JSON list of C-alpha atoms in Angstrom, two decimals:
[
{"chain": "A", "resi": 11, "resn": "MET", "atom": "CA", "xyz": [1.02, -7.81, -29.54]},
{"chain": "A", "resi": 12, "resn": "LYS", "atom": "CA", "xyz": [-0.58, -9.89, -26.80]},
{"chain": "A", "resi": 13, "resn": "ILE", "atom": "CA", "xyz": [1.36, -7.99, -24.14]},
{"chain": "A", "resi": 14, "resn": "LYS", "atom": "CA", "xyz": [0.30, -4.63, -25.56]},
{"chain": "A", "resi": 15, "resn": "HIS", "atom": "CA", "xyz": [-3.31, -5.81, -25.75]},
{"chain": "A", "resi": 16, "resn": "ALA", "atom": "CA", "xyz": [-3.20, -6.98, -22.11]},
{"chain": "A", "resi": 17, "resn": "LEU", "atom": "CA", "xyz": [-1.78, -3.64, -20.97]},
{"chain": "A", "resi": 18, "resn": "CYS", "atom": "CA", "xyz": [-4.52, -1.75, -22.83]},
{"chain": "A", "resi": 19, "resn": "ILE", "atom": "CA", "xyz": [-7.15, -3.85, -21.06]},
{"chain": "A", "resi": 20, "resn": "ALA", "atom": "CA", "xyz": [-5.44, -3.22, -17.73]},
{"chain": "A", "resi": 21, "resn": "VAL", "atom": "CA", "xyz": [-5.51, 0.54, -18.26]},
{"chain": "A", "resi": 22, "resn": "LEU", "atom": "CA", "xyz": [-9.21, 0.50, -19.10]},
{"chain": "A", "resi": 23, "resn": "THR", "atom": "CA", "xyz": [-9.98, -1.75, -16.15]},
{"chain": "A", "resi": 24, "resn": "ALA", "atom": "CA", "xyz": [-8.20, 0.61, -13.76]},
{"chain": "A", "resi": 25, "resn": "SER", "atom": "CA", "xyz": [-11.02, 3.07, -14.60]},
{"chain": "A", "resi": 26, "resn": "ALA", "atom": "CA", "xyz": [-11.15, 6.19, -16.71]},
{"chain": "A", "resi": 27, "resn": "SER", "atom": "CA", "xyz": [-10.42, 8.48, -13.75]},
{"chain": "A", "resi": 28, "resn": "HIS", "atom": "CA", "xyz": [-7.06, 6.75, -13.32]},
{"chain": "A", "resi": 29, "resn": "ALA", "atom": "CA", "xyz": [-5.89, 6.99, -16.93]},
{"chain": "A", "resi": 30, "resn": "GLY", "atom": "CA", "xyz": [-2.20, 6.38, -17.48]},
{"chain": "A", "resi": 31, "resn": "THR", "atom": "CA", "xyz": [0.37, 4.08, -19.06]},
{"chain": "A", "resi": 32, "resn": "VAL", "atom": "CA", "xyz": [0.94, 0.80, -17.26]},
{"chain": "A", "resi": 33, "resn": "GLU", "atom": "CA", "xyz": [4.58, -0.13, -16.71]},
{"chain": "A", "resi": 34, "resn": "GLN", "atom": "CA", "xyz": [5.72, -3.55, -15.60]},
{"chain": "A", "resi": 35, "resn": "ALA", "atom": "CA", "xyz": [7.48, -3.12, -12.28]},
{"chain": "A", "resi": 36, "resn": "SER", "atom": "CA", "xyz": [9.35, -4.92, -9.53]},
{"chain": "A", "resi": 37, "resn": "ILE", "atom": "CA", "xyz": [7.31, -4.51, -6.35]},
{"chain": "A", "resi": 38, "resn": "PHE", "atom": "CA", "xyz": [9.04, -5.23, -3.05]},
{"chain": "A", "resi": 39, "resn": "ALA", "atom": "CA", "xyz": [6.93, -5.76, 0.08]},
{"chain": "A", "resi": 40, "resn": "ASP", "atom": "CA", "xyz": [8.44, -5.07, 3.51]},
{"chain": "A", "resi": 41, "resn": "PRO", "atom": "CA", "xyz": [6.56, -5.98, 6.70]},
{"chain": "A", "resi": 42, "resn": "GLN", "atom": "CA", "xyz": [5.51, -3.21, 9.07]},
{"chain": "A", "resi": 43, "resn": "MET", "atom": "CA", "xyz": [4.65, -3.60, 12.75]},
{"chain": "A", "resi": 44, "resn": "GLN", "atom": "CA", "xyz": [3.69, -0.97, 15.32]},
{"chain": "A", "resi": 45, "resn": "VAL", "atom": "CA", "xyz": [4.27, -1.99, 18.94]},
{"chain": "A", "resi": 46, "resn": "LYS", "atom": "CA", "xyz": [3.62, 0.07, 22.08]},
{"chain": "A", "resi": 47, "resn": "SER", "atom": "CA", "xyz": [4.48, -1.11, 25.60]},
{"chain": "A", "resi": 48, "resn": "GLY", "atom": "CA", "xyz": [4.91, -4.64, 24.26]},
{"chain": "A", "resi": 49, "resn": "GLU", "atom": "CA", "xyz": [1.45, -4.71, 22.65]},
{"chain": "A", "resi": 50, "resn": "VAL", "atom": "CA", "xyz": [0.90, -4.90, 18.91]},
{"chain": "A", "resi": 51, "resn": "GLN", "atom": "CA", "xyz": [-0.92, -1.78, 17.71]},
{"chain": "A", "resi": 52, "resn": "GLY", "atom": "CA", "xyz": [-0.74, -2.22, 13.94]},
{"chain": "A", "resi": 53, "resn": "CYS", "atom": "CA", "xyz": [0.38, -4.49, 11.08]},
{"chain": "A", "resi": 54, "resn": "GLY", "atom": "CA", "xyz": [0.93, -3.97, 7.38]},
{"chain": "A", "resi": 55, "resn": "TYR", "atom": "CA", "xyz": [3.22, -3.89, 4.38]},
{"chain": "A", "resi": 56, "resn": "ARG", "atom": "CA", "xyz": [5.23, -1.21, 2.65]},
{"chain": "A", "resi": 57, "resn": "LEU", "atom": "CA", "xyz": [5.28, -1.60, -1.13]},
{"chain": "A", "resi": 58, "resn": "LYS", "atom": "CA", "xyz": [8.15, -0.10, -3.12]},
{"chain": "A", "resi": 59, "resn": "ALA", "atom": "CA", "xyz": [7.69, -0.31, -6.88]},
{"chain": "A", "resi": 60, "resn": "ILE", "atom": "CA", "xyz": [10.19, 0.56, -9.58]},
{"chain": "A", "resi": 61, "resn": "PRO", "atom": "CA", "xyz": [9.93, 0.00, -13.36]},
{"chain": "A", "resi": 62, "resn": "GLN", "atom": "CA", "xyz": [11.74, -3.06, -14.68]},
{"chain": "A", "resi": 63, "resn": "ASP", "atom": "CA", "xyz": [12.90, -1.37, -17.89]},
{"chain": "A", "resi": 64, "resn": "ILE", "atom": "CA", "xyz": [15.38, 1.22, -16.55]},
{"chain": "A", "resi": 65, "resn": "ALA", "atom": "CA", "xyz": [18.63, -0.15, -17.98]},
{"chain": "A", "resi": 66, "resn": "THR", "atom": "CA", "xyz": [19.26, 2.90, -20.19]},
{"chain": "A", "resi": 67, "resn": "ALA", "atom": "CA", "xyz": [17.37, 5.49, -18.12]},
{"chain": "A", "resi": 68, "resn": "LYS", "atom": "CA", "xyz": [19.06, 8.42, -16.39]},
{"chain": "A", "resi": 69, "resn": "SER", "atom": "CA", "xyz": [16.48, 8.48, -13.62]},
{"chain": "A", "resi": 70, "resn": "ALA", "atom": "CA", "xyz": [13.50, 6.53, -12.34]},
{"chain": "A", "resi": 71, "resn": "VAL", "atom": "CA", "xyz": [10.48, 7.23, -10.15]},
{"chain": "A", "resi": 72, "resn": "LEU", "atom": "CA", "xyz": [9.88, 4.84, -7.29]},
{"chain": "A", "resi": 73, "resn": "LEU", "atom": "CA", "xyz": [6.28, 4.57, -6.07]},
{"chain": "A", "resi": 74, "resn": "ASP", "atom": "CA", "xyz": [6.16, 4.07, -2.32]},
{"chain": "A", "resi": 75, "resn": "ALA", "atom": "CA", "xyz": [2.86, 2.88, -0.84]},
{"chain": "A", "resi": 76, "resn": "SER", "atom": "CA", "xyz": [1.88, 1.17, 2.39]},
{"chain": "A", "resi": 77, "resn": "PHE", "atom": "CA", "xyz": [-1.23, -0.22, 4.03]},
{"chain": "A", "resi": 78, "resn": "ASN", "atom": "CA", "xyz": [-1.75, -0.90, 7.71]},
{"chain": "A", "resi": 79, "resn": "LEU", "atom": "CA", "xyz": [-4.47, -2.14, 10.02]},
{"chain": "A", "resi": 80, "resn": "TYR", "atom": "CA", "xyz": [-4.58, -0.83, 13.59]},
{"chain": "A", "resi": 81, "resn": "SER", "atom": "CA", "xyz": [-6.17, -2.14, 16.78]},
{"chain": "A", "resi": 82, "resn": "LYS", "atom": "CA", "xyz": [-7.71, 1.27, 17.44]},
{"chain": "A", "resi": 83, "resn": "GLY", "atom": "CA", "xyz": [-10.08, 2.32, 14.70]},
{"chain": "A", "resi": 84, "resn": "THR", "atom": "CA", "xyz": [-12.45, 0.88, 12.12]},
{"chain": "A", "resi": 85, "resn": "LEU", "atom": "CA", "xyz": [-10.49, 1.68, 8.96]},
{"chain": "A", "resi": 86, "resn": "GLY", "atom": "CA", "xyz": [-7.28, 0.57, 7.31]},
{"chain": "A", "resi": 87, "resn": "LEU", "atom": "CA", "xyz": [-4.73, 3.31, 6.62]},
{"chain": "A", "resi": 88, "resn": "LEU", "atom": "CA", "xyz": [-3.00, 3.82, 3.26]},
{"chain": "A", "resi": 89, "resn": "LYS", "atom": "CA", "xyz": [0.04, 6.02, 2.73]},
{"chain": "A", "resi": 90, "resn": "GLY", "atom": "CA", "xyz": [1.59, 6.93, -0.60]},
{"chain": "A", "resi": 91, "resn": "GLY", "atom": "CA", "xyz": [4.38, 9.00, -2.06]},
{"chain": "A", "resi": 92, "resn": "ALA", "atom": "CA", "xyz": [6.94, 9.08, -4.85]},
{"chain": "A", "resi": 93, "resn": "LEU", "atom": "CA", "xyz": [10.72, 9.31, -4.97]},
{"chain": "A", "resi": 94, "resn": "GLN", "atom": "CA", "xyz": [12.89, 10.23, -7.95]},
{"chain": "A", "resi": 95, "resn": "LEU", "atom": "CA", "xyz": [16.16, 8.33, -8.18]},
{"chain": "A", "resi": 96, "resn": "ALA", "atom": "CA", "xyz": [19.11, 9.31, -10.35]},
{"chain": "A", "resi": 97, "resn": "LEU", "atom": "CA", "xyz": [20.72, 6.38, -12.18]},
{"chain": "A", "resi": 98, "resn": "LYS", "atom": "CA", "xyz": [24.39, 6.21, -13.15]},
{"chain": "A", "resi": 99, "resn": "ASP", "atom": "CA", "xyz": [26.26, 3.08, -14.20]},
{"chain": "A", "resi": 100, "resn": "GLY", "atom": "CA", "xyz": [23.53, 0.95, -12.70]},
{"chain": "A", "resi": 101, "resn": "GLU", "atom": "CA", "xyz": [23.77, 2.66, -9.31]},
{"chain": "A", "resi": 102, "resn": "LEU", "atom": "CA", "xyz": [20.90, 4.48, -7.61]},
{"chain": "A", "resi": 103, "resn": "GLY", "atom": "CA", "xyz": [21.45, 8.04, -6.46]},
{"chain": "A", "resi": 104, "resn": "LYS", "atom": "CA", "xyz": [19.99, 9.85, -3.47]},
{"chain": "A", "resi": 105, "resn": "PRO", "atom": "CA", "xyz": [16.16, 9.78, -3.53]},
{"chain": "A", "resi": 106, "resn": "VAL", "atom": "CA", "xyz": [14.30, 13.08, -3.96]},
{"chain": "A", "resi": 107, "resn": "ASN", "atom": "CA", "xyz": [10.68, 13.41, -2.82]},
{"chain": "A", "resi": 108, "resn": "LYS", "atom": "CA", "xyz": [8.20, 14.14, -5.62]},
{"chain": "A", "resi": 109, "resn": "PRO", "atom": "CA", "xyz": [4.92, 15.50, -4.21]},
{"chain": "A", "resi": 110, "resn": "ILE", "atom": "CA", "xyz": [1.79, 13.68, -5.34]},
{"chain": "A", "resi": 111, "resn": "GLU", "atom": "CA", "xyz": [-1.83, 14.73, -5.80]},
{"chain": "A", "resi": 112, "resn": "SER", "atom": "CA", "xyz": [-3.42, 11.31, -5.42]},
{"chain": "A", "resi": 113, "resn": "PHE", "atom": "CA", "xyz": [-2.65, 7.59, -5.24]},
{"chain": "A", "resi": 114, "resn": "TRP", "atom": "CA", "xyz": [-4.37, 4.23, -5.28]},
{"chain": "A", "resi": 115, "resn": "ILE", "atom": "CA", "xyz": [-3.69, 0.50, -5.13]},
{"chain": "A", "resi": 116, "resn": "LYS", "atom": "CA", "xyz": [-5.64, -1.98, -7.22]},
{"chain": "A", "resi": 117, "resn": "VAL", "atom": "CA", "xyz": [-5.81, -5.74, -6.69]},
{"chain": "A", "resi": 118, "resn": "GLN", "atom": "CA", "xyz": [-6.46, -7.72, -9.87]},
{"chain": "A", "resi": 119, "resn": "GLY", "atom": "CA", "xyz": [-10.23, -8.15, -10.34]},
{"chain": "A", "resi": 120, "resn": "GLU", "atom": "CA", "xyz": [-11.12, -5.46, -7.80]},
{"chain": "A", "resi": 121, "resn": "LYS", "atom": "CA", "xyz": [-11.71, -1.70, -7.85]},
{"chain": "A", "resi": 122, "resn": "PRO", "atom": "CA", "xyz": [-8.89, 0.75, -7.06]},
{"chain": "A", "resi": 123, "resn": "THR", "atom": "CA", "xyz": [-8.73, 1.92, -3.45]},
{"chain": "A", "resi": 124, "resn": "ALA", "atom": "CA", "xyz": [-10.45, 5.20, -2.61]},
{"chain": "A", "resi": 125, "resn": "PRO", "atom": "CA", "xyz": [-10.87, 7.23, 0.59]},
{"chain": "A", "resi": 126, "resn": "THR", "atom": "CA", "xyz": [-13.63, 6.03, 2.93]},
{"chain": "A", "resi": 127, "resn": "LYS", "atom": "CA", "xyz": [-15.51, 8.40, 5.29]},
{"chain": "A", "resi": 128, "resn": "VAL", "atom": "CA", "xyz": [-12.57, 10.77, 5.77]},
{"chain": "A", "resi": 129, "resn": "PRO", "atom": "CA", "xyz": [-10.80, 12.81, 3.04]},
{"chain": "A", "resi": 130, "resn": "ILE", "atom": "CA", "xyz": [-7.19, 12.49, 1.91]},
{"chain": "A", "resi": 131, "resn": "PHE", "atom": "CA", "xyz": [-4.76, 14.37, 4.11]},
{"chain": "A", "resi": 132, "resn": "ALA", "atom": "CA", "xyz": [-1.04, 15.14, 4.17]},
{"chain": "A", "resi": 133, "resn": "ALA", "atom": "CA", "xyz": [1.28, 12.62, 5.82]},
{"chain": "A", "resi": 134, "resn": "GLU", "atom": "CA", "xyz": [4.15, 13.45, 8.15]},
{"chain": "A", "resi": 135, "resn": "THR", "atom": "CA", "xyz": [6.55, 12.57, 5.31]},
{"chain": "A", "resi": 136, "resn": "LYS", "atom": "CA", "xyz": [6.91, 15.53, 2.95]},
{"chain": "A", "resi": 137, "resn": "GLY", "atom": "CA", "xyz": [4.97, 15.09, -0.29]},
{"chain": "A", "resi": 138, "resn": "TYR", "atom": "CA", "xyz": [3.15, 11.94, 0.92]},
{"chain": "A", "resi": 139, "resn": "LEU", "atom": "CA", "xyz": [-0.60, 11.48, 1.42]},
{"chain": "A", "resi": 140, "resn": "LEU", "atom": "CA", "xyz": [-2.76, 9.40, 3.75]},
{"chain": "A", "resi": 141, "resn": "TYR", "atom": "CA", "xyz": [-6.34, 8.13, 3.63]},
{"chain": "A", "resi": 142, "resn": "GLY", "atom": "CA", "xyz": [-8.54, 5.49, 5.21]},
{"chain": "A", "resi": 143, "resn": "VAL", "atom": "CA", "xyz": [-10.17, 2.51, 3.51]},
{"chain": "A", "resi": 144, "resn": "SER", "atom": "CA", "xyz": [-12.65, -0.12, 4.66]},
{"chain": "A", "resi": 145, "resn": "LEU", "atom": "CA", "xyz": [-11.53, -3.21, 6.56]},
{"chain": "A", "resi": 146, "resn": "ASP", "atom": "CA", "xyz": [-12.61, -5.39, 3.62]},
{"chain": "A", "resi": 147, "resn": "THR", "atom": "CA", "xyz": [-10.41, -3.39, 1.25]},
{"chain": "A", "resi": 148, "resn": "THR", "atom": "CA", "xyz": [-7.47, -3.56, 3.67]},
{"chain": "A", "resi": 149, "resn": "MET", "atom": "CA", "xyz": [-7.78, -7.33, 4.03]},
{"chain": "A", "resi": 150, "resn": "SER", "atom": "CA", "xyz": [-7.92, -7.76, 0.24]},
{"chain": "A", "resi": 151, "resn": "LEU", "atom": "CA", "xyz": [-4.54, -6.00, 0.06]},
{"chain": "A", "resi": 152, "resn": "PHE", "atom": "CA", "xyz": [-3.06, -8.35, 2.65]},
{"chain": "A", "resi": 153, "resn": "LYS", "atom": "CA", "xyz": [-4.48, -11.34, 0.76]},
{"chain": "A", "resi": 154, "resn": "ALA", "atom": "CA", "xyz": [-3.03, -10.09, -2.54]},
{"chain": "A", "resi": 155, "resn": "VAL", "atom": "CA", "xyz": [0.46, -10.08, -1.02]},
{"chain": "A", "resi": 156, "resn": "TRP", "atom": "CA", "xyz": [0.03, -13.47, 0.65]},
{"chain": "A", "resi": 157, "resn": "ASP", "atom": "CA", "xyz": [-1.48, -15.15, -2.43]},
{"chain": "A", "resi": 158, "resn": "LYS", "atom": "CA", "xyz": [0.81, -13.38, -4.94]},
{"chain": "A", "resi": 159, "resn": "VAL", "atom": "CA", "xyz": [-2.12, -11.78, -6.79]},
{"chain": "A", "resi": 160, "resn": "PRO", "atom": "CA", "xyz": [-1.03, -9.09, -9.31]},
{"chain": "A", "resi": 161, "resn": "ILE", "atom": "CA", "xyz": [-1.52, -5.51, -8.16]},
{"chain": "A", "resi": 162, "resn": "MET", "atom": "CA", "xyz": [-1.24, -2.04, -9.62]},
{"chain": "A", "resi": 163, "resn": "ILE", "atom": "CA", "xyz": [0.01, 1.05, -7.83]},
{"chain": "A", "resi": 164, "resn": "GLY", "atom": "CA", "xyz": [-1.01, 4.38, -9.33]},
{"chain": "A", "resi": 165, "resn": "MET", "atom": "CA", "xyz": [0.06, 7.90, -8.41]},
{"chain": "A", "resi": 166, "resn": "ARG", "atom": "CA", "xyz": [-0.56, 11.34, -9.90]},
{"chain": "A", "resi": 167, "resn": "LEU", "atom": "CA", "xyz": [2.59, 13.39, -9.41]},
{"chain": "A", "resi": 168, "resn": "LYS", "atom": "CA", "xyz": [2.08, 17.14, -9.14]},
{"chain": "A", "resi": 169, "resn": "GLY", "atom": "CA", "xyz": [2.42, 18.78, -12.53]},
{"chain": "A", "resi": 170, "resn": "GLU", "atom": "CA", "xyz": [1.77, 15.56, -14.48]},
{"chain": "A", "resi": 171, "resn": "PRO", "atom": "CA", "xyz": [-1.46, 15.14, -16.50]},
{"chain": "A", "resi": 172, "resn": "ILE", "atom": "CA", "xyz": [-1.90, 11.38, -15.98]},
{"chain": "A", "resi": 173, "resn": "ASP", "atom": "CA", "xyz": [-1.19, 8.75, -13.36]},
{"chain": "A", "resi": 174, "resn": "ARG", "atom": "CA", "xyz": [1.99, 6.72, -13.26]},
{"chain": "A", "resi": 175, "resn": "ILE", "atom": "CA", "xyz": [0.82, 3.12, -12.99]},
{"chain": "A", "resi": 176, "resn": "TYR", "atom": "CA", "xyz": [3.14, 0.27, -12.04]},
{"chain": "A", "resi": 177, "resn": "SER", "atom": "CA", "xyz": [2.00, -3.34, -12.29]},
{"chain": "A", "resi": 178, "resn": "GLY", "atom": "CA", "xyz": [3.47, -6.48, -10.78]},
{"chain": "A", "resi": 179, "resn": "THR", "atom": "CA", "xyz": [3.33, -9.08, -8.03]},
{"chain": "A", "resi": 180, "resn": "ALA", "atom": "CA", "xyz": [4.61, -8.20, -4.58]},
{"chain": "A", "resi": 181, "resn": "GLN", "atom": "CA", "xyz": [7.91, -9.90, -3.83]},
{"chain": "A", "resi": 182, "resn": "VAL", "atom": "CA", "xyz": [8.19, -10.93, -0.19]},
{"chain": "A", "resi": 183, "resn": "SER", "atom": "CA", "xyz": [10.05, -13.67, 1.68]},
{"chain": "A", "resi": 184, "resn": "ASP", "atom": "CA", "xyz": [8.29, -16.48, 3.52]},
{"chain": "A", "resi": 185, "resn": "GLN", "atom": "CA", "xyz": [9.94, -15.24, 6.71]},
{"chain": "A", "resi": 186, "resn": "ASP", "atom": "CA", "xyz": [8.50, -11.73, 6.28]},
{"chain": "A", "resi": 187, "resn": "ASN", "atom": "CA", "xyz": [5.06, -13.13, 5.50]},
{"chain": "A", "resi": 188, "resn": "ALA", "atom": "CA", "xyz": [5.22, -15.29, 8.62]},
{"chain": "A", "resi": 189, "resn": "GLN", "atom": "CA", "xyz": [6.12, -12.18, 10.63]},
{"chain": "A", "resi": 190, "resn": "VAL", "atom": "CA", "xyz": [3.03, -10.34, 9.34]},
{"chain": "A", "resi": 191, "resn": "HIS", "atom": "CA", "xyz": [0.80, -13.35, 9.95]},
{"chain": "A", "resi": 192, "resn": "GLU", "atom": "CA", "xyz": [2.01, -13.50, 13.56]},
{"chain": "A", "resi": 193, "resn": "CYS", "atom": "CA", "xyz": [1.51, -9.74, 13.87]},
{"chain": "A", "resi": 194, "resn": "MET", "atom": "CA", "xyz": [-2.06, -10.07, 12.62]},
{"chain": "A", "resi": 195, "resn": "ASN", "atom": "CA", "xyz": [-2.80, -12.89, 15.09]},
{"chain": "A", "resi": 196, "resn": "GLU", "atom": "CA", "xyz": [-1.56, -10.69, 17.94]},
{"chain": "A", "resi": 197, "resn": "LEU", "atom": "CA", "xyz": [-3.50, -7.72, 16.58]},
{"chain": "A", "resi": 198, "resn": "ILE", "atom": "CA", "xyz": [-6.76, -9.68, 16.46]},
{"chain": "A", "resi": 199, "resn": "LYS", "atom": "CA", "xyz": [-6.23, -10.83, 20.05]},
{"chain": "A", "resi": 200, "resn": "GLN", "atom": "CA", "xyz": [-5.63, -7.22, 21.09]},
{"chain": "A", "resi": 201, "resn": "MET", "atom": "CA", "xyz": [-8.77, -6.03, 19.26]},
{"chain": "A", "resi": 202, "resn": "GLN", "atom": "CA", "xyz": [-10.84, -8.77, 20.91]},
{"chain": "A", "resi": 203, "resn": "ALA", "atom": "CA", "xyz": [-9.46, -7.82, 24.33]},
{"chain": "A", "resi": 204, "resn": "ASP", "atom": "CA", "xyz": [-10.21, -4.13, 23.72]},
{"chain": "A", "resi": 205, "resn": "LEU", "atom": "CA", "xyz": [-13.75, -4.99, 22.60]},
{"chain": "A", "resi": 206, "resn": "ALA", "atom": "CA", "xyz": [-14.34, -7.10, 25.69]},
{"chain": "A", "resi": 207, "resn": "THR", "atom": "CA", "xyz": [-13.13, -4.24, 27.87]},
{"chain": "A", "resi": 208, "resn": "GLU", "atom": "CA", "xyz": [-15.45, -1.77, 26.14]},
{"chain": "A", "resi": 209, "resn": "MET", "atom": "CA", "xyz": [-18.42, -4.13, 26.47]},
{"chain": "A", "resi": 210, "resn": "GLU", "atom": "CA", "xyz": [-17.68, -4.57, 30.16]},
{"chain": "A", "resi": 211, "resn": "LYS", "atom": "CA", "xyz": [-17.59, -0.80, 30.68]},
{"chain": "A", "resi": 212, "resn": "LYS", "atom": "CA", "xyz": [-20.94, -0.36, 28.93]},
{"chain": "A", "resi": 213, "resn": "SER", "atom": "CA", "xyz": [-22.71, -3.21, 30.71]},
{"chain": "A", "resi": 214, "resn": "PRO", "atom": "CA", "xyz": [-24.98, -2.11, 33.59]},
{"chain": "A", "resi": 215, "resn": "GLU", "atom": "CA", "xyz": [-23.84, -2.87, 37.11]},
{"chain": "A", "resi": 216, "resn": "ARG", "atom": "CA", "xyz": [-25.62, -5.74, 38.78]}
]
């Protein structure tokens, strides 16, 4: 009863516009790094979430979301999509893209992510979406992974009346976290160097 009560509270907290049933999930976080000409251009994590209770299921929907921070720009970038996986004798079949209408990530105690300044747009991956969020929101997502704070990932698949909401704590190795920390240190140095260059260009000649 306590578990059911907690899930009900979680659904209400996620906000009425994101109504759906919360499923406990395994969430795996993989580091992402964008490098160009030896310089770090972006850092982030890719989150792949799948329900824990799929032992007797014939298929499962994997929610695939990522967040990245780039040296060029003032927003973090979120990408989301869904994949349907056939299950047979405990083995996963070939993933099939399931187009989505919207998606969000919610750190425990904070509001779900939402587009900032620019609208949602289609990603290069079929059926996936992209949108920008504030730097504060992006950093809270990094911190949630590093500090093992529970998160929710919600997506509205096309043709479905409510969101699919998966809840869990991102699973990531110390080695992968160290890689992202190093990436972020390099990214900050690059951003500081770019800012110094811009300031120098704008300063009047003496």
